[in-house]
PDB file of C-alpha atoms in Angstrom:
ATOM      1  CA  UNK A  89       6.142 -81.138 -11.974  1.00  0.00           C
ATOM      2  CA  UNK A  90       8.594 -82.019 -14.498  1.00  0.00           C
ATOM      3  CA  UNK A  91       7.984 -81.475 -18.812  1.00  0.00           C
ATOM      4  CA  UNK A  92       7.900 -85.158 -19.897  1.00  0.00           C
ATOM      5  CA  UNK A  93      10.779 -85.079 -22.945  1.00  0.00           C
ATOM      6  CA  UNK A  94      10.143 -85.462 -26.088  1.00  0.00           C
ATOM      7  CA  UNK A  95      12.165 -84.969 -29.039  1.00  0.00           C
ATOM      8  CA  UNK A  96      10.274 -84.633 -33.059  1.00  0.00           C
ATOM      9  CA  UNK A  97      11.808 -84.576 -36.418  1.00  0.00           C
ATOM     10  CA  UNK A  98      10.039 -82.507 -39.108  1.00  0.00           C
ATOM     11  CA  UNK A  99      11.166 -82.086 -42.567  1.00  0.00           C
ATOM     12  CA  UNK A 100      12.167 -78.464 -44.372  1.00  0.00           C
ATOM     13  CA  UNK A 101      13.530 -78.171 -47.845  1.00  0.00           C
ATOM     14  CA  UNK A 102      17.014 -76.805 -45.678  1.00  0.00           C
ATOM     15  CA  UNK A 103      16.863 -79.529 -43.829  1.00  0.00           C
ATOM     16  CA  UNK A 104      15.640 -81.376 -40.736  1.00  0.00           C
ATOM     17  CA  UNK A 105      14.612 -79.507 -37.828  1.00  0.00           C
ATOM     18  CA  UNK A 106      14.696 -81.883 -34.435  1.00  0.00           C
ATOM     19  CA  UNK A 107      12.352 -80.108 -31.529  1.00  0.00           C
ATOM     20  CA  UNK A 108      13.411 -81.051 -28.364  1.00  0.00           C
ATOM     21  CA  UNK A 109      11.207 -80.383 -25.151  1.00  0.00           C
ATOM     22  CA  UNK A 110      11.208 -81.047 -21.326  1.00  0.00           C
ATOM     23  CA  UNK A 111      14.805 -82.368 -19.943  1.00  0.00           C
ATOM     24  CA  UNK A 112      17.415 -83.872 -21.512  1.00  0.00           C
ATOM     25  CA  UNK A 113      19.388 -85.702 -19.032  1.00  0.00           C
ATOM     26  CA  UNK A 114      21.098 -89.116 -18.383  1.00  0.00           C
ATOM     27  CA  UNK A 115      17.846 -90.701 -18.377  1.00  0.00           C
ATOM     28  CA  UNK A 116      16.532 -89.070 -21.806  1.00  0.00           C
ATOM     29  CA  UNK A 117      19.916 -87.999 -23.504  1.00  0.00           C
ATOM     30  CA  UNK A 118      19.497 -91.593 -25.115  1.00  0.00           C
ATOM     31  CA  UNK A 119      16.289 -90.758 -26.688  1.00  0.00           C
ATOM     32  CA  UNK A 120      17.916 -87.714 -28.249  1.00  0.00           C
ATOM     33  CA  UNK A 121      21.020 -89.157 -30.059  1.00  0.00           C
ATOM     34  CA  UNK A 122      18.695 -92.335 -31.086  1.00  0.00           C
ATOM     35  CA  UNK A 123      16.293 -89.082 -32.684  1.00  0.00           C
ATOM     36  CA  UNK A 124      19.389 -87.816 -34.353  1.00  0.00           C
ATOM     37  CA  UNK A 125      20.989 -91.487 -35.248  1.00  0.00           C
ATOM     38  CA  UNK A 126      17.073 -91.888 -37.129  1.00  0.00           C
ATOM     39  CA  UNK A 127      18.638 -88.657 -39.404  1.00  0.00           C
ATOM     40  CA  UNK A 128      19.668 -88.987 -42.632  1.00  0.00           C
ATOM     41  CA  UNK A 129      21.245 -85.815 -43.808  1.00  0.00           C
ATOM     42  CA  UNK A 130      22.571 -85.002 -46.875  1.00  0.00           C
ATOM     43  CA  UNK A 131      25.424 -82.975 -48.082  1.00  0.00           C
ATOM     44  CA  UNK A 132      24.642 -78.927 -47.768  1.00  0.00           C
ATOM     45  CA  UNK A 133      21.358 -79.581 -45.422  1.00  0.00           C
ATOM     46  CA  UNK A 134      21.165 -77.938 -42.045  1.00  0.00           C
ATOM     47  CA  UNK A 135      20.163 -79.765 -38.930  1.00  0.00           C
ATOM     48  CA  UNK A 136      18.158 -77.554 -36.828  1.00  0.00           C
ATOM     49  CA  UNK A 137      18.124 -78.379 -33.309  1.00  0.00           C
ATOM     50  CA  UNK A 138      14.762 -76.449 -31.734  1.00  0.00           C
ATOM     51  CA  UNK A 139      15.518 -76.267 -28.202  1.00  0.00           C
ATOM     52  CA  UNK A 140      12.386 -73.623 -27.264  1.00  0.00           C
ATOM     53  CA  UNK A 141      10.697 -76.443 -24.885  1.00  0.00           C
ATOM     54  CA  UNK A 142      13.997 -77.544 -22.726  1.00  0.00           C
ATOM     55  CA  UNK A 143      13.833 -77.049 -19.389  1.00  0.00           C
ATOM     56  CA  UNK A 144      17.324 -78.616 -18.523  1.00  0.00           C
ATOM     57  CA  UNK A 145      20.136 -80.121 -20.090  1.00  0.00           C
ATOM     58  CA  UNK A 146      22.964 -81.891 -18.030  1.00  0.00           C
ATOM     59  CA  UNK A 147      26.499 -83.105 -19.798  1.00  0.00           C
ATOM     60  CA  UNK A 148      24.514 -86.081 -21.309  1.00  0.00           C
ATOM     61  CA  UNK A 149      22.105 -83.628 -22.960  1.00  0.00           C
ATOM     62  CA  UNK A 150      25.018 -81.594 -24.365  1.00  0.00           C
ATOM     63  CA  UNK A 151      27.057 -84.309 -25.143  1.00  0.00           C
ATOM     64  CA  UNK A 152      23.811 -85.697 -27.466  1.00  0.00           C
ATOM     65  CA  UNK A 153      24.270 -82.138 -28.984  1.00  0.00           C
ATOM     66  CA  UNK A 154      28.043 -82.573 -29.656  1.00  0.00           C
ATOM     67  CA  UNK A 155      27.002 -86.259 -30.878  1.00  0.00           C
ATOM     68  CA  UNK A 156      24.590 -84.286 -33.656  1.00  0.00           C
ATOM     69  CA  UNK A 157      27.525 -81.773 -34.905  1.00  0.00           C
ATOM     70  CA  UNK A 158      29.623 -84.793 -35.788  1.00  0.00           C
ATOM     71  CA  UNK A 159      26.831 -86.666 -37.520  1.00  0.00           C
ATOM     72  CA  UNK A 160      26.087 -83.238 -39.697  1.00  0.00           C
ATOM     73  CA  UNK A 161      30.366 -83.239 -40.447  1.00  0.00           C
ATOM     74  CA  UNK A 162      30.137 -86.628 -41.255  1.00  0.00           C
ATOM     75  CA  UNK A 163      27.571 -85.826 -44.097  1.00  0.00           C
ATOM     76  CA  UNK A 164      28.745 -82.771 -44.801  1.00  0.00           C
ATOM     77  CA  UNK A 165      26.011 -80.655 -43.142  1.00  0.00           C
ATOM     78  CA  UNK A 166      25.380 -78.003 -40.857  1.00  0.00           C
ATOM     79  CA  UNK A 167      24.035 -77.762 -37.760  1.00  0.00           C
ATOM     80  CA  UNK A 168      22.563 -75.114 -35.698  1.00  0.00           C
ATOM     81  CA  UNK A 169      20.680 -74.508 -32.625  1.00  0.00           C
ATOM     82  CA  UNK A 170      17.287 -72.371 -32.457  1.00  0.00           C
ATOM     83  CA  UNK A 171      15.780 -70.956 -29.598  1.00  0.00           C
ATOM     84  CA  UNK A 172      18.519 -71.928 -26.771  1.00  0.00           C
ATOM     85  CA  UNK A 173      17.245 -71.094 -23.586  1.00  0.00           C
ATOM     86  CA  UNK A 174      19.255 -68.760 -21.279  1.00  0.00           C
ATOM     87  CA  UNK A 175      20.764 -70.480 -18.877  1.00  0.00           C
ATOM     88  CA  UNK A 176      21.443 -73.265 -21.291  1.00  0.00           C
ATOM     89  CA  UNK A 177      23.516 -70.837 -23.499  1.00  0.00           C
ATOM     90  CA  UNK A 178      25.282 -69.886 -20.732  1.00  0.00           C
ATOM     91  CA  UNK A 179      26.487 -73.081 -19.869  1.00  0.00           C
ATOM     92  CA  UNK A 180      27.884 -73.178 -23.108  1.00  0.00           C
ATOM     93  CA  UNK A 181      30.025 -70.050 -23.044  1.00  0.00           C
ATOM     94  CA  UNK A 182      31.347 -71.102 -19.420  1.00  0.00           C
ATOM     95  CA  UNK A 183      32.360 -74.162 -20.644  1.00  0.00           C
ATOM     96  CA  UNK A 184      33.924 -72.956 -23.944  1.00  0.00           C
ATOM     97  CA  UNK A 185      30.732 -74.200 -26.604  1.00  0.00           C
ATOM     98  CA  UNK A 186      29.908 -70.629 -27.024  1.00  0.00           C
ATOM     99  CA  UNK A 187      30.831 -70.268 -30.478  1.00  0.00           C
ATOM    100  CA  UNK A 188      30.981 -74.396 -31.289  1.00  0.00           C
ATOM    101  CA  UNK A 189      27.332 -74.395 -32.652  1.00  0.00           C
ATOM    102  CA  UNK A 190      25.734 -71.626 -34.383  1.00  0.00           C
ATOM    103  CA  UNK A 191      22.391 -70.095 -32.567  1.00  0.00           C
ATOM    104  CA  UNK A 192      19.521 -68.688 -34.216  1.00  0.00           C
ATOM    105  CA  UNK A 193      16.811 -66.758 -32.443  1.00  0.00           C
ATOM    106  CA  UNK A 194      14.308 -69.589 -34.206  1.00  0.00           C
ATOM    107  CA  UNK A 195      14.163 -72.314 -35.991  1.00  0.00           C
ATOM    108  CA  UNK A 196      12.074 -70.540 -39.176  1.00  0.00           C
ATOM    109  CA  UNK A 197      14.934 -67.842 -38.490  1.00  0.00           C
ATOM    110  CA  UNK A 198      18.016 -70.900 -38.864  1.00  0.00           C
ATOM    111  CA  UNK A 199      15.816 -72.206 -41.667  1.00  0.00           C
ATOM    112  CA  UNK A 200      16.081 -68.766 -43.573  1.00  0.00           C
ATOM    113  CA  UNK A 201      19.682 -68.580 -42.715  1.00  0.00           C
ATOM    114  CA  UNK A 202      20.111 -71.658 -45.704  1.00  0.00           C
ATOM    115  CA  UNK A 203      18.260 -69.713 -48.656  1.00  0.00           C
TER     116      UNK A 203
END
């Protein structure tokens, strides 16, 4: 049995943090970048991406991912992931992400990273 997905945006004085859970995939990748479209960021906040619940991510999952770094640019934030599952941060390094976002170990732990 699949993790329905579900993807929740709760406010920090760094930022937005975004907690993504089940799988992120063609069918649910939408949902994502419509969570992250919802955003507005400001200049110096960090996006924090929770990605403890994930089960799997295909290319549409990562490319909603990519699609949050350039939002965060385009304000003039940051962006981080928390909590990136294994084999998901693998992917990343094998297909040359491994350094694109940074990666906290949580998202209180990314959230501390801005004070």
């Amino acid at each position: 049995m699949t993790t329905p997905f579900s993807a929740t945006t709760r406010a920090t004085g760094a930022g937005p943090v975004v907690t993504v859970s089940g799988e992120v995939d063609v069918a649910t990748a939408p949902r994502l970048r419509a969570e992250f479209g919802a955003l507005t960021l400001e200049r110096g906040q960090l996006l924090v991406v929770d990605l403890a619940g994930v089960t799997f991510c295909d290319s549409s999952g990562i490319s909603a991912l990519i699609a949050a770094r350039n939002l965060a640019e385009e304000a003039e934030a940051g962006v981080a992931l928390a909590a990136v599952p294994d084999r998901l941060s693998r992917t990343f390094a094998l297909i040359g992400l491994g350094d694109f976002f940074p990666t906290y170990p949580s998202a209180e732990e990314a959230i501390a990273s801005q004070t």
